[in-house]
Amino acid sequence: MAIDIETRDTEKAEAPGRAAPVSDAIVALVEKARHSVVEVRGRGRGAGAGIIWGGDGKIVTNYHVVAGTGGKPQVQLYDGTRVGSTVVAENPALDLALLQVDSSNLPALPIGDSAKLRIGELVFAFGHPWGHKDVVTAGIVSGIGKVRGGHGERSAEYVRSDVRLAPGNSGGPLINARGEVVGVNSMIFGGDLSVAVPSHVVVEWLSRAGKRVYLGVGVRPARINPARENERLVTGVLVMQVDPSGPASKAGVQVGDMVLAVADQQVVDTATLKRAIAQGVADGTVELAIIRNGKLFKLEVQIAEPA
């Protein structure tokens, strides 16, 4: 049986040397994204990357990029302009820092919902590896999960991918195929896999970043030695002072209470108490685990910002 096949020239052949539509789309995505990536440099330190986050001069980067810079890292924009910045919030546990520069109308990228990422999605990483400016690498999402925090802190969520990272990529964006930021590149894991802080974690943190929460207590480190060999050492902070008009007093916290944890994060000193409060506030409240007269119980405190 003979079959006649009618062919129609519905499209013109692509001109020699012209990129395919998919390549065109990737080139356009990369070109747009590069304008939103900055270089972050501390005095006498190597450079990392940062992401223009909104049009009001906010830059998101890694905490380890700005640690030790005295809170005043230098920022270089895509066009080479150098501007000073101030660290307005930082979180070592999440490896995030928020900078403010005296510039407006900077080209920010849309923020994607990393909670909807799927394994196998195409992603791109931007940064300045080994000092090479504005480098982009591509890969796929290979894992989404949590990494256990230290000192009793809650586990941190991460996006794992096979994009190539190197020193200088830290703090740069991980972007999906729609041109949305889905993560902040942070570290290399297992030698060849890269880890990024998910964008939904960054957005949640930014909703609290820069806000000075106030508990209204004075504390010092304390511990309860085990009474028996099979019991463990209990560590926390002992409440030495309570502001009568502060939120802790209103919730029932008393002098002599031992605070073990805040929002399920272990507390061992003043620094971990402050960090746990900043990370644990939800809907303006935070839960304290307290020992009083040998009994363990929990109090919910309505956190307030200091006047």
Short mmCIF file of C-alpha atoms in Angstrom, two decimals:
data_model
loop_
_atom_site.label_atom_id
_atom_site.label_comp_id
_atom_site.label_asym_id
_atom_site.label_seq_id
_atom_site.Cartn_x
_atom_site.Cartn_y
_atom_site.Cartn_z
CA MET A 1 0.00 0.00 0.00
CA ALA A 2 1.40 3.35 -0.97
CA ILE A 3 1.01 6.19 1.47
CA ASP A 4 1.29 9.77 0.28
CA ILE A 5 2.80 12.11 2.83
CA GLU A 6 2.28 15.80 2.31
CA THR A 7 5.00 17.98 3.75
CA ARG A 8 4.55 21.65 4.43
CA ASP A 9 7.30 24.16 4.99
CA THR A 10 5.67 25.83 7.99
CA GLU A 11 8.90 27.11 9.49
CA LYS A 12 11.96 28.58 7.95
CA ALA A 13 15.20 26.82 8.68
CA GLU A 14 17.28 28.48 11.33
CA ALA A 15 20.07 30.59 9.99
CA PRO A 16 23.51 29.03 10.31
CA GLY A 17 25.12 29.86 13.62
CA ARG A 18 21.89 31.02 15.23
CA ALA A 19 21.25 29.59 18.71
CA ALA A 20 18.28 27.32 19.32
CA PRO A 21 15.27 28.81 21.15
CA VAL A 22 16.18 26.99 24.37
CA SER A 23 19.69 28.41 24.25
CA ASP A 24 18.29 31.88 23.58
CA ALA A 25 16.09 31.59 26.65
CA ILE A 26 19.00 30.50 28.85
CA VAL A 27 21.22 33.30 27.55
CA ALA A 28 18.48 35.84 28.32
CA LEU A 29 17.96 34.39 31.81
CA VAL A 30 21.67 34.49 32.59
CA GLU A 31 22.11 38.02 31.28
CA LYS A 32 19.27 39.33 33.43
CA ALA A 33 20.38 37.46 36.53
CA ARG A 34 23.99 38.64 36.36
CA HIS A 35 22.89 42.24 36.86
CA SER A 36 21.40 41.27 40.24
CA VAL A 37 24.56 39.59 41.58
CA VAL A 38 27.06 41.71 43.49
CA GLU A 39 30.53 41.15 44.85
CA VAL A 40 30.90 41.37 48.63
CA ARG A 41 34.36 42.03 50.00
CA GLY A 42 35.67 42.66 53.49
CA ARG A 43 38.85 44.53 54.36
CA GLY A 44 41.79 42.21 53.76
CA ARG A 45 39.48 39.27 52.99
CA GLY A 46 38.54 37.34 49.89
CA ALA A 47 35.41 38.20 47.96
CA GLY A 48 32.06 36.45 48.00
CA ALA A 49 28.81 37.13 46.23
CA GLY A 50 25.50 38.66 47.20
CA ILE A 51 21.97 38.95 45.84
CA ILE A 52 20.06 42.20 45.33
CA TRP A 53 16.89 41.44 47.29
CA GLY A 54 14.22 44.01 46.53
CA GLY A 55 14.71 47.50 45.17
CA ASP A 56 15.40 49.27 48.46
CA GLY A 57 19.11 48.57 48.75
CA LYS A 58 18.97 45.22 50.55
CA ILE A 59 21.60 42.57 49.79
CA VAL A 60 21.42 38.95 50.98
CA THR A 61 24.62 36.94 51.33
CA ASN A 62 26.17 34.27 53.56
CA TYR A 63 27.12 35.02 57.15
CA HIS A 64 30.58 33.52 56.61
CA VAL A 65 31.20 36.00 53.76
CA VAL A 66 30.85 39.02 56.07
CA ALA A 67 32.07 37.53 59.37
CA GLY A 68 35.03 39.50 60.64
CA THR A 69 34.42 42.52 58.38
CA GLY A 70 33.44 44.79 61.24
CA GLY A 71 29.92 45.02 59.86
CA LYS A 72 31.01 47.25 56.96
CA PRO A 73 31.79 45.08 53.91
CA GLN A 74 32.33 46.66 50.51
CA VAL A 75 29.84 45.87 47.74
CA GLN A 76 30.58 46.09 44.03
CA LEU A 77 27.63 46.22 41.65
CA TYR A 78 27.54 44.56 38.23
CA ASP A 79 28.56 47.80 36.47
CA GLY A 80 31.65 48.11 38.66
CA THR A 81 30.26 50.75 41.02
CA ARG A 82 31.54 50.27 44.57
CA VAL A 83 29.32 51.17 47.50
CA GLY A 84 29.63 50.81 51.24
CA SER A 85 27.23 48.61 53.14
CA THR A 86 26.14 47.88 56.68
CA VAL A 87 25.32 44.45 58.09
CA VAL A 88 21.84 44.93 59.57
CA ALA A 89 21.10 41.31 60.47
CA GLU A 90 22.96 38.02 60.57
CA ASN A 91 22.30 34.41 61.46
CA PRO A 92 25.34 32.11 61.82
CA ALA A 93 23.16 29.00 62.18
CA LEU A 94 21.48 29.60 58.81
CA ASP A 95 24.66 31.14 57.33
CA LEU A 96 22.73 34.23 56.24
CA ALA A 97 23.42 37.95 56.47
CA LEU A 98 21.42 40.98 55.38
CA LEU A 99 23.26 44.08 54.14
CA GLN A 100 21.93 47.57 53.46
CA VAL A 101 23.50 49.81 50.83
CA ASP A 102 22.73 53.44 50.13
CA SER A 103 21.33 52.79 46.67
CA SER A 104 17.82 52.43 45.34
CA ASN A 105 16.15 50.99 42.26
CA LEU A 106 18.67 48.17 42.05
CA PRO A 107 17.74 45.32 39.65
CA ALA A 108 16.28 42.62 41.90
CA LEU A 109 15.21 39.17 40.71
CA PRO A 110 11.87 37.50 41.47
CA ILE A 111 11.94 35.14 44.44
CA GLY A 112 10.69 31.60 43.79
CA ASP A 113 9.12 29.17 46.22
CA SER A 114 11.84 26.65 46.99
CA ALA A 115 9.34 24.53 48.92
CA LYS A 116 7.98 23.50 45.52
CA LEU A 117 11.35 22.47 44.05
CA ARG A 118 11.52 18.99 42.57
CA ILE A 119 14.50 16.69 42.27
CA GLY A 120 15.76 16.91 38.70
CA GLU A 121 14.89 20.58 38.14
CA LEU A 122 17.43 22.62 36.20
CA VAL A 123 19.19 25.28 38.29
CA PHE A 124 21.95 27.85 37.75
CA ALA A 125 24.51 29.20 40.22
CA PHE A 126 26.04 32.68 39.95
CA GLY A 127 29.10 34.10 41.66
CA HIS A 128 32.78 34.94 41.44
CA PRO A 129 34.71 31.66 41.92
CA TRP A 130 38.41 32.12 42.65
CA GLY A 131 38.01 35.83 41.87
CA HIS A 132 36.67 35.31 38.35
CA LYS A 133 33.82 37.77 37.94
CA ASP A 134 30.26 36.88 36.98
CA VAL A 135 30.59 33.15 36.39
CA VAL A 136 27.52 30.93 35.93
CA THR A 137 27.32 27.14 36.25
CA ALA A 138 24.37 24.83 35.67
CA GLY A 139 23.14 21.59 37.19
CA ILE A 140 20.09 19.86 38.58
CA VAL A 141 18.52 19.65 42.01
CA SER A 142 19.71 16.38 43.50
CA GLY A 143 18.30 16.53 47.00
CA ILE A 144 16.14 18.53 49.37
CA GLY A 145 16.42 17.99 53.09
CA LYS A 146 17.78 19.13 56.43
CA VAL A 147 21.18 19.25 58.06
CA ARG A 148 21.42 18.86 61.83
CA GLY A 149 22.28 22.03 63.71
CA GLY A 150 24.91 22.28 66.41
CA HIS A 151 24.60 23.13 70.12
CA GLY A 152 20.99 21.98 70.24
CA GLU A 153 19.86 24.27 67.42
CA ARG A 154 17.10 23.18 65.12
CA SER A 155 17.96 21.46 61.86
CA ALA A 156 18.56 23.73 58.87
CA GLU A 157 16.89 23.09 55.54
CA TYR A 158 18.97 23.00 52.37
CA VAL A 159 18.81 22.44 48.62
CA ARG A 160 21.50 20.15 47.26
CA SER A 161 22.52 20.28 43.60
CA ASP A 162 25.40 19.40 41.32
CA VAL A 163 26.12 22.96 40.21
CA ARG A 164 29.83 23.66 40.50
CA LEU A 165 30.78 25.99 43.35
CA ALA A 166 34.13 27.32 44.52
CA PRO A 167 35.35 30.02 46.93
CA GLY A 168 33.76 33.23 45.68
CA ASN A 169 30.39 31.63 44.93
CA SER A 170 29.26 31.88 48.54
CA GLY A 171 26.25 34.15 48.93
CA GLY A 172 25.32 34.08 45.26
CA PRO A 173 21.92 33.01 43.95
CA LEU A 174 20.70 29.59 42.91
CA ILE A 175 18.15 30.28 40.16
CA ASN A 176 15.58 28.02 38.53
CA ALA A 177 14.74 27.84 34.82
CA ARG A 178 12.09 30.54 35.28
CA GLY A 179 14.70 33.02 36.44
CA GLU A 180 13.58 32.95 40.08
CA VAL A 181 15.90 32.81 43.09
CA VAL A 182 15.34 29.48 44.85
CA GLY A 183 18.39 29.48 47.09
CA VAL A 184 21.49 31.21 48.44
CA ASN A 185 24.60 29.17 47.63
CA SER A 186 26.49 28.37 50.79
CA MET A 187 28.93 25.47 50.67
CA ILE A 188 30.23 22.35 49.00
CA PHE A 189 28.99 19.06 50.44
CA GLY A 190 30.68 15.70 50.10
CA GLY A 191 33.33 17.03 47.72
CA ASP A 192 31.17 17.55 44.64
CA LEU A 193 27.62 18.45 45.66
CA SER A 194 26.61 22.01 46.44
CA VAL A 195 24.35 23.23 49.23
CA ALA A 196 22.12 26.30 49.15
CA VAL A 197 19.85 27.86 51.77
CA PRO A 198 16.31 27.54 50.31
CA SER A 199 14.61 30.79 49.33
CA HIS A 200 11.55 30.09 51.49
CA VAL A 201 13.86 29.83 54.52
CA VAL A 202 15.48 33.15 53.55
CA VAL A 203 12.08 34.84 53.15
CA GLU A 204 10.97 33.57 56.57
CA TRP A 205 14.18 34.76 58.18
CA LEU A 206 13.98 38.18 56.50
CA SER A 207 10.50 38.66 57.93
CA ARG A 208 12.19 38.76 61.35
CA ALA A 209 15.68 39.99 60.46
CA GLY A 210 16.66 43.35 61.87
CA LYS A 211 13.92 43.29 64.47
CA ARG A 212 15.27 43.61 68.01
CA VAL A 213 13.21 41.28 70.14
CA TYR A 214 13.12 41.79 73.90
CA LEU A 215 12.63 39.13 76.57
CA GLY A 216 13.34 41.23 79.65
CA VAL A 217 15.63 38.97 81.69
CA GLY A 218 19.21 38.90 82.89
CA VAL A 219 20.82 35.45 82.80
CA ARG A 220 24.04 33.53 83.35
CA PRO A 221 25.09 30.04 82.21
CA ALA A 222 24.12 27.25 84.61
CA ARG A 223 24.08 23.50 84.83
CA ILE A 224 22.57 20.74 86.89
CA ASN A 225 24.99 17.93 87.62
CA PRO A 226 23.60 14.42 87.29
CA ALA A 227 22.58 12.76 90.54
CA ARG A 228 23.31 9.31 89.14
CA GLU A 229 25.85 7.96 86.71
CA ASN A 230 23.24 7.12 84.09
CA GLU A 231 21.79 10.65 84.12
CA ARG A 232 23.07 13.37 81.84
CA LEU A 233 24.32 16.87 82.62
CA VAL A 234 21.59 19.49 82.14
CA THR A 235 22.75 22.88 80.84
CA GLY A 236 20.87 26.14 80.38
CA VAL A 237 20.77 29.71 81.66
CA LEU A 238 19.73 30.80 85.14
CA VAL A 239 17.41 33.82 85.35
CA MET A 240 19.10 36.36 87.66
CA GLN A 241 16.92 39.41 86.91
CA VAL A 242 13.43 39.96 85.53
CA ASP A 243 12.17 43.29 84.21
CA PRO A 244 8.79 43.71 85.98
CA SER A 245 7.30 45.37 82.88
CA GLY A 246 8.94 43.02 80.37
CA PRO A 247 7.32 40.20 78.38
CA ALA A 248 9.03 37.44 80.40
CA SER A 249 7.58 38.76 83.66
CA LYS A 250 4.11 39.01 82.14
CA ALA A 251 4.37 35.36 81.06
CA GLY A 252 5.32 34.23 84.57
CA VAL A 253 9.11 33.87 84.36
CA GLN A 254 10.72 34.25 87.79
CA VAL A 255 14.19 34.83 89.23
CA GLY A 256 15.72 31.41 89.85
CA ASP A 257 14.12 29.77 86.82
CA MET A 258 16.49 27.81 84.60
CA VAL A 259 15.78 28.19 80.89
CA LEU A 260 16.74 25.03 79.02
CA ALA A 261 15.41 25.76 75.54
CA VAL A 262 13.64 28.34 73.41
CA ALA A 263 11.36 27.06 70.65
CA ASP A 264 12.95 23.59 71.09
CA GLN A 265 16.45 25.02 70.61
CA GLN A 266 18.87 24.28 73.44
CA VAL A 267 20.19 27.30 75.34
CA VAL A 268 23.64 27.20 76.96
CA ASP A 269 24.62 30.86 77.29
CA THR A 270 23.46 34.40 76.57
CA ALA A 271 24.45 34.22 72.89
CA THR A 272 22.48 31.04 72.21
CA LEU A 273 19.52 32.48 74.11
CA LYS A 274 19.45 35.57 71.89
CA ARG A 275 19.92 33.51 68.73
CA ALA A 276 17.21 31.05 69.72
CA ILE A 277 14.76 33.87 70.41
CA ALA A 278 15.48 35.56 67.07
CA GLN A 279 15.02 32.28 65.18
CA GLY A 280 12.16 30.88 67.22
CA VAL A 281 9.65 33.74 67.24
CA ALA A 282 6.41 32.70 65.52
CA ASP A 283 3.39 35.01 65.35
CA GLY A 284 5.04 37.25 67.95
CA THR A 285 5.36 34.49 70.55
CA VAL A 286 8.09 32.12 71.65
CA GLU A 287 7.97 29.03 73.89
CA LEU A 288 10.42 28.62 76.77
CA ALA A 289 11.27 25.29 78.41
CA ILE A 290 11.96 26.01 82.10
CA ILE A 291 12.96 24.11 85.24
CA ARG A 292 11.56 25.54 88.49
CA ASN A 293 11.89 23.76 91.82
CA GLY A 294 12.92 20.60 90.02
CA LYS A 295 9.88 20.56 87.73
CA LEU A 296 9.98 21.01 83.97
CA PHE A 297 7.30 23.05 82.26
CA LYS A 298 6.80 25.42 79.33
CA LEU A 299 5.77 29.07 79.10
CA GLU A 300 4.62 30.99 76.07
CA VAL A 301 6.05 34.51 75.97
CA GLN A 302 4.67 37.36 73.87
CA ILE A 303 7.93 38.86 72.57
CA ALA A 304 8.18 42.63 72.25
CA GLU A 305 10.67 44.98 70.63
CA PRO A 306 12.40 47.35 73.07
CA ALA A 307 11.05 50.88 73.22
#
